[in-house]
Amino acid sequence: MKKMLLAAVAMGVLTAPAFANLQLAQKYACVACHAVDKKIVGPAYKDVAKKYAGNKAAEAKLIAKIKAGGSGVWGPVPMPAHPQVSDADLKTLVKWVLSQK
């Protein structure tokens, strides 16, 4: 019984950050245009992670892109600016996006 409880707690701890960051993406309506594994209006988070894998400047670049908006990287549809997202939440979201596999 203790082993099952311990396993359940460990699974919750291991999956909580991923779920929490998806909740953050939902909070700011990122999921209206993006999904983890498929293109909607904007690219899938997995595709973003793949494109920027190994790029040491990716985190700062994506934080700036989300804050200011932009276009041309993933096609002609512009991404609107999101200045209302706090810097802490931006950093959390970008780290989460870049961690997608």
PDB file of N, CA and C in Angstrom:
ATOM      1  N   MET A   1       0.820  -1.197   0.000  1.00  0.00           N
ATOM      2  CA  MET A   1       0.000   0.000   0.000  1.00  0.00           C
ATOM      3  C   MET A   1       0.862   1.257   0.000  1.00  0.00           C
ATOM      4  N   LYS A   2       1.910   1.251   0.829  1.00  0.00           N
ATOM      5  CA  LYS A   2       2.794   2.416   0.894  1.00  0.00           C
ATOM      6  C   LYS A   2       3.481   2.656  -0.440  1.00  0.00           C
ATOM      7  N   LYS A   3       3.863   1.553  -1.115  1.00  0.00           N
ATOM      8  CA  LYS A   3       4.535   1.684  -2.414  1.00  0.00           C
ATOM      9  C   LYS A   3       3.610   2.324  -3.445  1.00  0.00           C
ATOM     10  N   MET A   4       2.345   1.934  -3.435  1.00  0.00           N
ATOM     11  CA  MET A   4       1.383   2.507  -4.385  1.00  0.00           C
ATOM     12  C   MET A   4       1.173   3.991  -4.098  1.00  0.00           C
ATOM     13  N   LEU A   5       1.063   4.347  -2.844  1.00  0.00           N
ATOM     14  CA  LEU A   5       0.887   5.741  -2.467  1.00  0.00           C
ATOM     15  C   LEU A   5       2.105   6.559  -2.855  1.00  0.00           C
ATOM     16  N   LEU A   6       3.281   6.022  -2.595  1.00  0.00           N
ATOM     17  CA  LEU A   6       4.525   6.697  -2.947  1.00  0.00           C
ATOM     18  C   LEU A   6       4.634   6.899  -4.456  1.00  0.00           C
ATOM     19  N   ALA A   7       4.261   5.883  -5.220  1.00  0.00           N
ATOM     20  CA  ALA A   7       4.299   5.977  -6.679  1.00  0.00           C
ATOM     21  C   ALA A   7       3.317   7.038  -7.170  1.00  0.00           C
ATOM     22  N   ALA A   8       2.134   7.085  -6.594  1.00  0.00           N
ATOM     23  CA  ALA A   8       1.139   8.072  -6.998  1.00  0.00           C
ATOM     24  C   ALA A   8       1.612   9.488  -6.702  1.00  0.00           C
ATOM     25  N   VAL A   9       2.208   9.672  -5.541  1.00  0.00           N
ATOM     26  CA  VAL A   9       2.729  10.992  -5.177  1.00  0.00           C
ATOM     27  C   VAL A   9       3.863  11.388  -6.120  1.00  0.00           C
ATOM     28  N   ALA A  10       4.762  10.453  -6.408  1.00  0.00           N
ATOM     29  CA  ALA A  10       5.885  10.736  -7.306  1.00  0.00           C
ATOM     30  C   ALA A  10       5.384  11.095  -8.697  1.00  0.00           C
ATOM     31  N   MET A  11       4.388  10.393  -9.208  1.00  0.00           N
ATOM     32  CA  MET A  11       3.847  10.709 -10.530  1.00  0.00           C
ATOM     33  C   MET A  11       3.232  12.097 -10.544  1.00  0.00           C
ATOM     34  N   GLY A  12       2.537  12.449  -9.488  1.00  0.00           N
ATOM     35  CA  GLY A  12       1.944  13.776  -9.396  1.00  0.00           C
ATOM     36  C   GLY A  12       2.991  14.861  -9.379  1.00  0.00           C
ATOM     37  N   VAL A  13       4.072  14.633  -8.659  1.00  0.00           N
ATOM     38  CA  VAL A  13       5.150  15.616  -8.586  1.00  0.00           C
ATOM     39  C   VAL A  13       5.850  15.750  -9.929  1.00  0.00           C
ATOM     40  N   LEU A  14       6.044  14.625 -10.611  1.00  0.00           N
ATOM     41  CA  LEU A  14       6.744  14.662 -11.886  1.00  0.00           C
ATOM     42  C   LEU A  14       5.910  15.272 -13.002  1.00  0.00           C
ATOM     43  N   THR A  15       4.612  15.133 -12.962  1.00  0.00           N
ATOM     44  CA  THR A  15       3.773  15.671 -14.026  1.00  0.00           C
ATOM     45  C   THR A  15       3.207  17.048 -13.703  1.00  0.00           C
ATOM     46  N   ALA A  16       3.246  17.468 -12.465  1.00  0.00           N
ATOM     47  CA  ALA A  16       2.657  18.744 -12.074  1.00  0.00           C
ATOM     48  C   ALA A  16       3.246  19.940 -12.817  1.00  0.00           C
ATOM     49  N   PRO A  17       4.573  20.079 -12.951  1.00  0.00           N
ATOM     50  CA  PRO A  17       5.096  21.244 -13.660  1.00  0.00           C
ATOM     51  C   PRO A  17       4.638  21.308 -15.110  1.00  0.00           C
ATOM     52  N   ALA A  18       4.617  20.185 -15.805  1.00  0.00           N
ATOM     53  CA  ALA A  18       4.175  20.188 -17.202  1.00  0.00           C
ATOM     54  C   ALA A  18       2.718  20.613 -17.290  1.00  0.00           C
ATOM     55  N   PHE A  19       1.888  20.087 -16.407  1.00  0.00           N
ATOM     56  CA  PHE A  19       0.477  20.437 -16.404  1.00  0.00           C
ATOM     57  C   PHE A  19       0.292  21.893 -16.022  1.00  0.00           C
ATOM     58  N   ALA A  20       1.036  22.347 -15.025  1.00  0.00           N
ATOM     59  CA  ALA A  20       0.925  23.730 -14.568  1.00  0.00           C
ATOM     60  C   ALA A  20       1.288  24.692 -15.689  1.00  0.00           C
ATOM     61  N   ASN A  21       2.281  24.358 -16.479  1.00  0.00           N
ATOM     62  CA  ASN A  21       2.680  25.255 -17.556  1.00  0.00           C
ATOM     63  C   ASN A  21       1.685  25.224 -18.709  1.00  0.00           C
ATOM     64  N   LEU A  22       1.040  24.103 -18.932  1.00  0.00           N
ATOM     65  CA  LEU A  22      -0.044  24.057 -19.899  1.00  0.00           C
ATOM     66  C   LEU A  22      -1.184  24.944 -19.398  1.00  0.00           C
ATOM     67  N   GLN A  23      -1.430  24.915 -18.101  1.00  0.00           N
ATOM     68  CA  GLN A  23      -2.459  25.789 -17.533  1.00  0.00           C
ATOM     69  C   GLN A  23      -2.089  27.259 -17.736  1.00  0.00           C
ATOM     70  N   LEU A  24      -0.826  27.596 -17.644  1.00  0.00           N
ATOM     71  CA  LEU A  24      -0.376  28.960 -17.873  1.00  0.00           C
ATOM     72  C   LEU A  24      -0.621  29.347 -19.329  1.00  0.00           C
ATOM     73  N   ALA A  25      -0.345  28.437 -20.250  1.00  0.00           N
ATOM     74  CA  ALA A  25      -0.613  28.690 -21.669  1.00  0.00           C
ATOM     75  C   ALA A  25      -2.111  28.884 -21.904  1.00  0.00           C
ATOM     76  N   GLN A  26      -2.918  28.148 -21.183  1.00  0.00           N
ATOM     77  CA  GLN A  26      -4.367  28.313 -21.299  1.00  0.00           C
ATOM     78  C   GLN A  26      -4.803  29.646 -20.699  1.00  0.00           C
ATOM     79  N   LYS A  27      -4.204  30.017 -19.582  1.00  0.00           N
ATOM     80  CA  LYS A  27      -4.545  31.274 -18.906  1.00  0.00           C
ATOM     81  C   LYS A  27      -4.379  32.466 -19.854  1.00  0.00           C
ATOM     82  N   TYR A  28      -3.304  32.461 -20.627  1.00  0.00           N
ATOM     83  CA  TYR A  28      -3.022  33.575 -21.537  1.00  0.00           C
ATOM     84  C   TYR A  28      -3.541  33.335 -22.955  1.00  0.00           C
ATOM     85  N   ALA A  29      -4.346  32.300 -23.140  1.00  0.00           N
ATOM     86  CA  ALA A  29      -4.978  31.977 -24.422  1.00  0.00           C
ATOM     87  C   ALA A  29      -3.975  31.623 -25.518  1.00  0.00           C
ATOM     88  N   CYS A  30      -2.798  31.175 -25.147  1.00  0.00           N
ATOM     89  CA  CYS A  30      -1.801  30.731 -26.126  1.00  0.00           C
ATOM     90  C   CYS A  30      -2.345  29.553 -26.935  1.00  0.00           C
ATOM     91  N   VAL A  31      -3.154  28.734 -26.277  1.00  0.00           N
ATOM     92  CA  VAL A  31      -3.676  27.529 -26.917  1.00  0.00           C
ATOM     93  C   VAL A  31      -4.742  27.832 -27.970  1.00  0.00           C
ATOM     94  N   ALA A  32      -5.144  29.072 -28.098  1.00  0.00           N
ATOM     95  CA  ALA A  32      -6.063  29.438 -29.179  1.00  0.00           C
ATOM     96  C   ALA A  32      -5.352  29.332 -30.530  1.00  0.00           C
ATOM     97  N   CYS A  33      -4.039  29.527 -30.534  1.00  0.00           N
ATOM     98  CA  CYS A  33      -3.263  29.488 -31.775  1.00  0.00           C
ATOM     99  C   CYS A  33      -2.188  28.403 -31.803  1.00  0.00           C
ATOM    100  N   HIS A  34      -1.855  27.837 -30.650  1.00  0.00           N
ATOM    101  CA  HIS A  34      -0.781  26.845 -30.560  1.00  0.00           C
ATOM    102  C   HIS A  34      -1.250  25.603 -29.823  1.00  0.00           C
ATOM    103  N   ALA A  35      -0.697  24.461 -30.211  1.00  0.00           N
ATOM    104  CA  ALA A  35      -0.909  23.197 -29.498  1.00  0.00           C
ATOM    105  C   ALA A  35       0.460  22.567 -29.286  1.00  0.00           C
ATOM    106  N   VAL A  36       0.526  21.610 -28.399  1.00  0.00           N
ATOM    107  CA  VAL A  36       1.803  20.958 -28.120  1.00  0.00           C
ATOM    108  C   VAL A  36       2.301  20.202 -29.340  1.00  0.00           C
ATOM    109  N   ASP A  37       1.417  19.471 -30.005  1.00  0.00           N
ATOM    110  CA  ASP A  37       1.865  18.527 -31.031  1.00  0.00           C
ATOM    111  C   ASP A  37       1.343  18.766 -32.440  1.00  0.00           C
ATOM    112  N   LYS A  38       0.611  19.859 -32.665  1.00  0.00           N
ATOM    113  CA  LYS A  38       0.124  20.125 -34.029  1.00  0.00           C
ATOM    114  C   LYS A  38       0.003  21.618 -34.283  1.00  0.00           C
ATOM    115  N   LYS A  39       0.157  21.984 -35.541  1.00  0.00           N
ATOM    116  CA  LYS A  39       0.002  23.381 -35.946  1.00  0.00           C
ATOM    117  C   LYS A  39      -1.483  23.728 -35.908  1.00  0.00           C
ATOM    118  N   ILE A  40      -1.770  24.892 -35.347  1.00  0.00           N
ATOM    119  CA  ILE A  40      -3.139  25.413 -35.416  1.00  0.00           C
ATOM    120  C   ILE A  40      -3.031  26.654 -36.301  1.00  0.00           C
ATOM    121  N   VAL A  41      -2.954  27.827 -35.728  1.00  0.00           N
ATOM    122  CA  VAL A  41      -2.653  29.047 -36.482  1.00  0.00           C
ATOM    123  C   VAL A  41      -1.144  29.246 -36.460  1.00  0.00           C
ATOM    124  N   GLY A  42      -0.574  29.084 -35.272  1.00  0.00           N
ATOM    125  CA  GLY A  42       0.875  29.166 -35.107  1.00  0.00           C
ATOM    126  C   GLY A  42       1.453  27.766 -35.006  1.00  0.00           C
ATOM    127  N   PRO A  43       2.756  27.686 -34.923  1.00  0.00           N
ATOM    128  CA  PRO A  43       3.418  26.374 -34.895  1.00  0.00           C
ATOM    129  C   PRO A  43       3.140  25.589 -33.614  1.00  0.00           C
ATOM    130  N   ALA A  44       3.300  24.279 -33.708  1.00  0.00           N
ATOM    131  CA  ALA A  44       3.206  23.414 -32.531  1.00  0.00           C
ATOM    132  C   ALA A  44       4.384  23.722 -31.618  1.00  0.00           C
ATOM    133  N   TYR A  45       4.160  23.610 -30.327  1.00  0.00           N
ATOM    134  CA  TYR A  45       5.244  23.847 -29.374  1.00  0.00           C
ATOM    135  C   TYR A  45       6.411  22.898 -29.616  1.00  0.00           C
ATOM    136  N   LYS A  46       6.130  21.659 -30.015  1.00  0.00           N
ATOM    137  CA  LYS A  46       7.196  20.701 -30.309  1.00  0.00           C
ATOM    138  C   LYS A  46       8.051  21.184 -31.474  1.00  0.00           C
ATOM    139  N   ASP A  47       7.430  21.808 -32.472  1.00  0.00           N
ATOM    140  CA  ASP A  47       8.178  22.322 -33.622  1.00  0.00           C
ATOM    141  C   ASP A  47       9.047  23.506 -33.224  1.00  0.00           C
ATOM    142  N   VAL A  48       8.532  24.342 -32.336  1.00  0.00           N
ATOM    143  CA  VAL A  48       9.324  25.471 -31.835  1.00  0.00           C
ATOM    144  C   VAL A  48      10.546  24.948 -31.082  1.00  0.00           C
ATOM    145  N   ALA A  49      10.320  23.966 -30.210  1.00  0.00           N
ATOM    146  CA  ALA A  49      11.426  23.385 -29.441  1.00  0.00           C
ATOM    147  C   ALA A  49      12.475  22.785 -30.369  1.00  0.00           C
ATOM    148  N   LYS A  50      12.014  22.101 -31.394  1.00  0.00           N
ATOM    149  CA  LYS A  50      12.942  21.474 -32.353  1.00  0.00           C
ATOM    150  C   LYS A  50      13.746  22.537 -33.107  1.00  0.00           C
ATOM    151  N   LYS A  51      13.072  23.585 -33.553  1.00  0.00           N
ATOM    152  CA  LYS A  51      13.746  24.642 -34.316  1.00  0.00           C
ATOM    153  C   LYS A  51      14.838  25.337 -33.495  1.00  0.00           C
ATOM    154  N   TYR A  52      14.575  25.534 -32.211  1.00  0.00           N
ATOM    155  CA  TYR A  52      15.509  26.284 -31.372  1.00  0.00           C
ATOM    156  C   TYR A  52      16.399  25.401 -30.493  1.00  0.00           C
ATOM    157  N   ALA A  53      16.342  24.094 -30.689  1.00  0.00           N
ATOM    158  CA  ALA A  53      17.174  23.173 -29.898  1.00  0.00           C
ATOM    159  C   ALA A  53      18.648  23.535 -30.042  1.00  0.00           C
ATOM    160  N   GLY A  54      19.319  23.667 -28.922  1.00  0.00           N
ATOM    161  CA  GLY A  54      20.743  23.971 -28.932  1.00  0.00           C
ATOM    162  C   GLY A  54      21.081  25.442 -29.117  1.00  0.00           C
ATOM    163  N   ASN A  55      20.093  26.281 -29.323  1.00  0.00           N
ATOM    164  CA  ASN A  55      20.319  27.713 -29.515  1.00  0.00           C
ATOM    165  C   ASN A  55      20.315  28.395 -28.148  1.00  0.00           C
ATOM    166  N   LYS A  56      21.463  28.855 -27.717  1.00  0.00           N
ATOM    167  CA  LYS A  56      21.592  29.453 -26.382  1.00  0.00           C
ATOM    168  C   LYS A  56      20.808  30.765 -26.244  1.00  0.00           C
ATOM    169  N   ALA A  57      20.539  31.422 -27.350  1.00  0.00           N
ATOM    170  CA  ALA A  57      19.802  32.686 -27.321  1.00  0.00           C
ATOM    171  C   ALA A  57      18.292  32.490 -27.466  1.00  0.00           C
ATOM    172  N   ALA A  58      17.848  31.252 -27.602  1.00  0.00           N
ATOM    173  CA  ALA A  58      16.436  30.978 -27.888  1.00  0.00           C
ATOM    174  C   ALA A  58      15.499  31.514 -26.813  1.00  0.00           C
ATOM    175  N   GLU A  59      15.841  31.298 -25.549  1.00  0.00           N
ATOM    176  CA  GLU A  59      14.937  31.721 -24.478  1.00  0.00           C
ATOM    177  C   GLU A  59      14.684  33.225 -24.530  1.00  0.00           C
ATOM    178  N   ALA A  60      15.738  34.006 -24.595  1.00  0.00           N
ATOM    179  CA  ALA A  60      15.592  35.465 -24.644  1.00  0.00           C
ATOM    180  C   ALA A  60      14.868  35.908 -25.912  1.00  0.00           C
ATOM    181  N   LYS A  61      15.186  35.263 -27.020  1.00  0.00           N
ATOM    182  CA  LYS A  61      14.560  35.625 -28.300  1.00  0.00           C
ATOM    183  C   LYS A  61      13.051  35.359 -28.265  1.00  0.00           C
ATOM    184  N   LEU A  62      12.666  34.200 -27.739  1.00  0.00           N
ATOM    185  CA  LEU A  62      11.241  33.865 -27.693  1.00  0.00           C
ATOM    186  C   LEU A  62      10.479  34.710 -26.685  1.00  0.00           C
ATOM    187  N   ILE A  63      11.105  35.032 -25.575  1.00  0.00           N
ATOM    188  CA  ILE A  63      10.463  35.930 -24.607  1.00  0.00           C
ATOM    189  C   ILE A  63      10.172  37.275 -25.268  1.00  0.00           C
ATOM    190  N   ALA A  64      11.145  37.806 -25.976  1.00  0.00           N
ATOM    191  CA  ALA A  64      10.962  39.092 -26.670  1.00  0.00           C
ATOM    192  C   ALA A  64       9.892  38.982 -27.757  1.00  0.00           C
ATOM    193  N   LYS A  65       9.879  37.854 -28.477  1.00  0.00           N
ATOM    194  CA  LYS A  65       8.909  37.659 -29.554  1.00  0.00           C
ATOM    195  C   LYS A  65       7.481  37.590 -29.009  1.00  0.00           C
ATOM    196  N   ILE A  66       7.302  36.914 -27.903  1.00  0.00           N
ATOM    197  CA  ILE A  66       5.963  36.825 -27.313  1.00  0.00           C
ATOM    198  C   ILE A  66       5.521  38.192 -26.805  1.00  0.00           C
ATOM    199  N   LYS A  67       6.405  38.888 -26.144  1.00  0.00           N
ATOM    200  CA  LYS A  67       6.091  40.199 -25.564  1.00  0.00           C
ATOM    201  C   LYS A  67       5.733  41.226 -26.653  1.00  0.00           C
ATOM    202  N   ALA A  68       6.556  41.265 -27.726  1.00  0.00           N
ATOM    203  CA  ALA A  68       6.387  42.286 -28.764  1.00  0.00           C
ATOM    204  C   ALA A  68       5.577  41.832 -29.975  1.00  0.00           C
ATOM    205  N   GLY A  69       5.400  40.516 -30.131  1.00  0.00           N
ATOM    206  CA  GLY A  69       4.737  40.003 -31.323  1.00  0.00           C
ATOM    207  C   GLY A  69       5.721  39.942 -32.479  1.00  0.00           C
ATOM    208  N   GLY A  70       5.254  39.510 -33.619  1.00  0.00           N
ATOM    209  CA  GLY A  70       6.128  39.437 -34.781  1.00  0.00           C
ATOM    210  C   GLY A  70       5.518  38.599 -35.883  1.00  0.00           C
ATOM    211  N   SER A  71       6.263  38.478 -36.975  1.00  0.00           N
ATOM    212  CA  SER A  71       5.792  37.672 -38.105  1.00  0.00           C
ATOM    213  C   SER A  71       6.966  37.268 -38.974  1.00  0.00           C
ATOM    214  N   GLY A  72       6.682  36.348 -39.879  1.00  0.00           N
ATOM    215  CA  GLY A  72       7.667  35.959 -40.868  1.00  0.00           C
ATOM    216  C   GLY A  72       8.487  34.728 -40.542  1.00  0.00           C
ATOM    217  N   VAL A  73       8.577  34.335 -39.282  1.00  0.00           N
ATOM    218  CA  VAL A  73       9.388  33.177 -38.917  1.00  0.00           C
ATOM    219  C   VAL A  73       8.671  31.878 -39.268  1.00  0.00           C
ATOM    220  N   TRP A  74       7.368  31.829 -39.046  1.00  0.00           N
ATOM    221  CA  TRP A  74       6.588  30.612 -39.265  1.00  0.00           C
ATOM    222  C   TRP A  74       5.541  30.790 -40.364  1.00  0.00           C
ATOM    223  N   GLY A  75       5.647  31.840 -41.135  1.00  0.00           N
ATOM    224  CA  GLY A  75       4.679  32.079 -42.198  1.00  0.00           C
ATOM    225  C   GLY A  75       4.141  33.498 -42.126  1.00  0.00           C
ATOM    226  N   PRO A  76       3.153  33.795 -42.942  1.00  0.00           N
ATOM    227  CA  PRO A  76       2.670  35.168 -43.050  1.00  0.00           C
ATOM    228  C   PRO A  76       1.744  35.641 -41.929  1.00  0.00           C
ATOM    229  N   VAL A  77       1.198  34.732 -41.139  1.00  0.00           N
ATOM    230  CA  VAL A  77       0.260  35.131 -40.080  1.00  0.00           C
ATOM    231  C   VAL A  77       1.049  35.706 -38.908  1.00  0.00           C
ATOM    232  N   PRO A  78       0.799  36.961 -38.562  1.00  0.00           N
ATOM    233  CA  PRO A  78       1.546  37.569 -37.452  1.00  0.00           C
ATOM    234  C   PRO A  78       1.086  37.057 -36.091  1.00  0.00           C
ATOM    235  N   MET A  79       2.028  37.046 -35.156  1.00  0.00           N
ATOM    236  CA  MET A  79       1.692  36.741 -33.768  1.00  0.00           C
ATOM    237  C   MET A  79       1.490  38.073 -33.066  1.00  0.00           C
ATOM    238  N   PRO A  80       0.334  38.274 -32.453  1.00  0.00           N
ATOM    239  CA  PRO A  80       0.102  39.547 -31.765  1.00  0.00           C
ATOM    240  C   PRO A  80       0.993  39.689 -30.536  1.00  0.00           C
ATOM    241  N   ALA A  81       1.228  40.909 -30.146  1.00  0.00           N
ATOM    242  CA  ALA A  81       2.019  41.198 -28.944  1.00  0.00           C
ATOM    243  C   ALA A  81       1.224  40.792 -27.704  1.00  0.00           C
ATOM    244  N   HIS A  82       1.961  40.376 -26.673  1.00  0.00           N
ATOM    245  CA  HIS A  82       1.350  39.990 -25.405  1.00  0.00           C
ATOM    246  C   HIS A  82       2.058  40.712 -24.253  1.00  0.00           C
ATOM    247  N   PRO A  83       1.969  42.041 -24.219  1.00  0.00           N
ATOM    248  CA  PRO A  83       2.672  42.796 -23.181  1.00  0.00           C
ATOM    249  C   PRO A  83       2.102  42.584 -21.776  1.00  0.00           C
ATOM    250  N   GLN A  84       0.900  42.032 -21.671  1.00  0.00           N
ATOM    251  CA  GLN A  84       0.266  41.826 -20.372  1.00  0.00           C
ATOM    252  C   GLN A  84       0.835  40.625 -19.618  1.00  0.00           C
ATOM    253  N   VAL A  85       1.599  39.771 -20.289  1.00  0.00           N
ATOM    254  CA  VAL A  85       2.162  38.584 -19.645  1.00  0.00           C
ATOM    255  C   VAL A  85       3.387  39.008 -18.836  1.00  0.00           C
ATOM    256  N   SER A  86       3.407  38.654 -17.579  1.00  0.00           N
ATOM    257  CA  SER A  86       4.537  39.046 -16.724  1.00  0.00           C
ATOM    258  C   SER A  86       5.824  38.388 -17.196  1.00  0.00           C
ATOM    259  N   ASP A  87       6.943  39.011 -16.880  1.00  0.00           N
ATOM    260  CA  ASP A  87       8.243  38.455 -17.270  1.00  0.00           C
ATOM    261  C   ASP A  87       8.452  37.071 -16.666  1.00  0.00           C
ATOM    262  N   ALA A  88       8.022  36.869 -15.441  1.00  0.00           N
ATOM    263  CA  ALA A  88       8.164  35.561 -14.790  1.00  0.00           C
ATOM    264  C   ALA A  88       7.343  34.499 -15.520  1.00  0.00           C
ATOM    265  N   ASP A  89       6.107  34.841 -15.893  1.00  0.00           N
ATOM    266  CA  ASP A  89       5.276  33.886 -16.627  1.00  0.00           C
ATOM    267  C   ASP A  89       5.831  33.636 -18.019  1.00  0.00           C
ATOM    268  N   LEU A  90       6.356  34.672 -18.668  1.00  0.00           N
ATOM    269  CA  LEU A  90       6.972  34.489 -19.985  1.00  0.00           C
ATOM    270  C   LEU A  90       8.134  33.511 -19.912  1.00  0.00           C
ATOM    271  N   LYS A  91       8.974  33.686 -18.917  1.00  0.00           N
ATOM    272  CA  LYS A  91      10.130  32.803 -18.758  1.00  0.00           C
ATOM    273  C   LYS A  91       9.668  31.363 -18.514  1.00  0.00           C
ATOM    274  N   THR A  92       8.667  31.182 -17.681  1.00  0.00           N
ATOM    275  CA  THR A  92       8.135  29.851 -17.407  1.00  0.00           C
ATOM    276  C   THR A  92       7.552  29.230 -18.670  1.00  0.00           C
ATOM    277  N   LEU A  93       6.763  29.993 -19.407  1.00  0.00           N
ATOM    278  CA  LEU A  93       6.160  29.488 -20.639  1.00  0.00           C
ATOM    279  C   LEU A  93       7.212  29.107 -21.666  1.00  0.00           C
ATOM    280  N   VAL A  94       8.201  29.970 -21.861  1.00  0.00           N
ATOM    281  CA  VAL A  94       9.233  29.700 -22.867  1.00  0.00           C
ATOM    282  C   VAL A  94      10.059  28.475 -22.481  1.00  0.00           C
ATOM    283  N   LYS A  95      10.422  28.359 -21.231  1.00  0.00           N
ATOM    284  CA  LYS A  95      11.160  27.170 -20.785  1.00  0.00           C
ATOM    285  C   LYS A  95      10.329  25.906 -21.053  1.00  0.00           C
ATOM    286  N   TRP A  96       9.049  25.981 -20.784  1.00  0.00           N
ATOM    287  CA  TRP A  96       8.171  24.845 -21.014  1.00  0.00           C
ATOM    288  C   TRP A  96       8.079  24.508 -22.507  1.00  0.00           C
ATOM    289  N   VAL A  97       7.885  25.528 -23.336  1.00  0.00           N
ATOM    290  CA  VAL A  97       7.805  25.295 -24.794  1.00  0.00           C
ATOM    291  C   VAL A  97       9.099  24.666 -25.284  1.00  0.00           C
ATOM    292  N   LEU A  98      10.226  25.191 -24.867  1.00  0.00           N
ATOM    293  CA  LEU A  98      11.515  24.669 -25.327  1.00  0.00           C
ATOM    294  C   LEU A  98      11.796  23.262 -24.810  1.00  0.00           C
ATOM    295  N   SER A  99      11.085  22.830 -23.789  1.00  0.00           N
ATOM    296  CA  SER A  99      11.287  21.487 -23.242  1.00  0.00           C
ATOM    297  C   SER A  99      10.441  20.422 -23.947  1.00  0.00           C
ATOM    298  N   GLN A 100       9.561  20.826 -24.843  1.00  0.00           N
ATOM    299  CA  GLN A 100       8.685  19.868 -25.508  1.00  0.00           C
ATOM    300  C   GLN A 100       9.479  18.967 -26.446  1.00  0.00           C
ATOM    301  N   LYS A 101       9.110  17.720 -26.492  1.00  0.00           N
ATOM    302  CA  LYS A 101       9.804  16.744 -27.343  1.00  0.00           C
ATOM    303  C   LYS A 101       8.835  16.143 -28.340  1.00  0.00           C
TER     304      LYS A 101
END
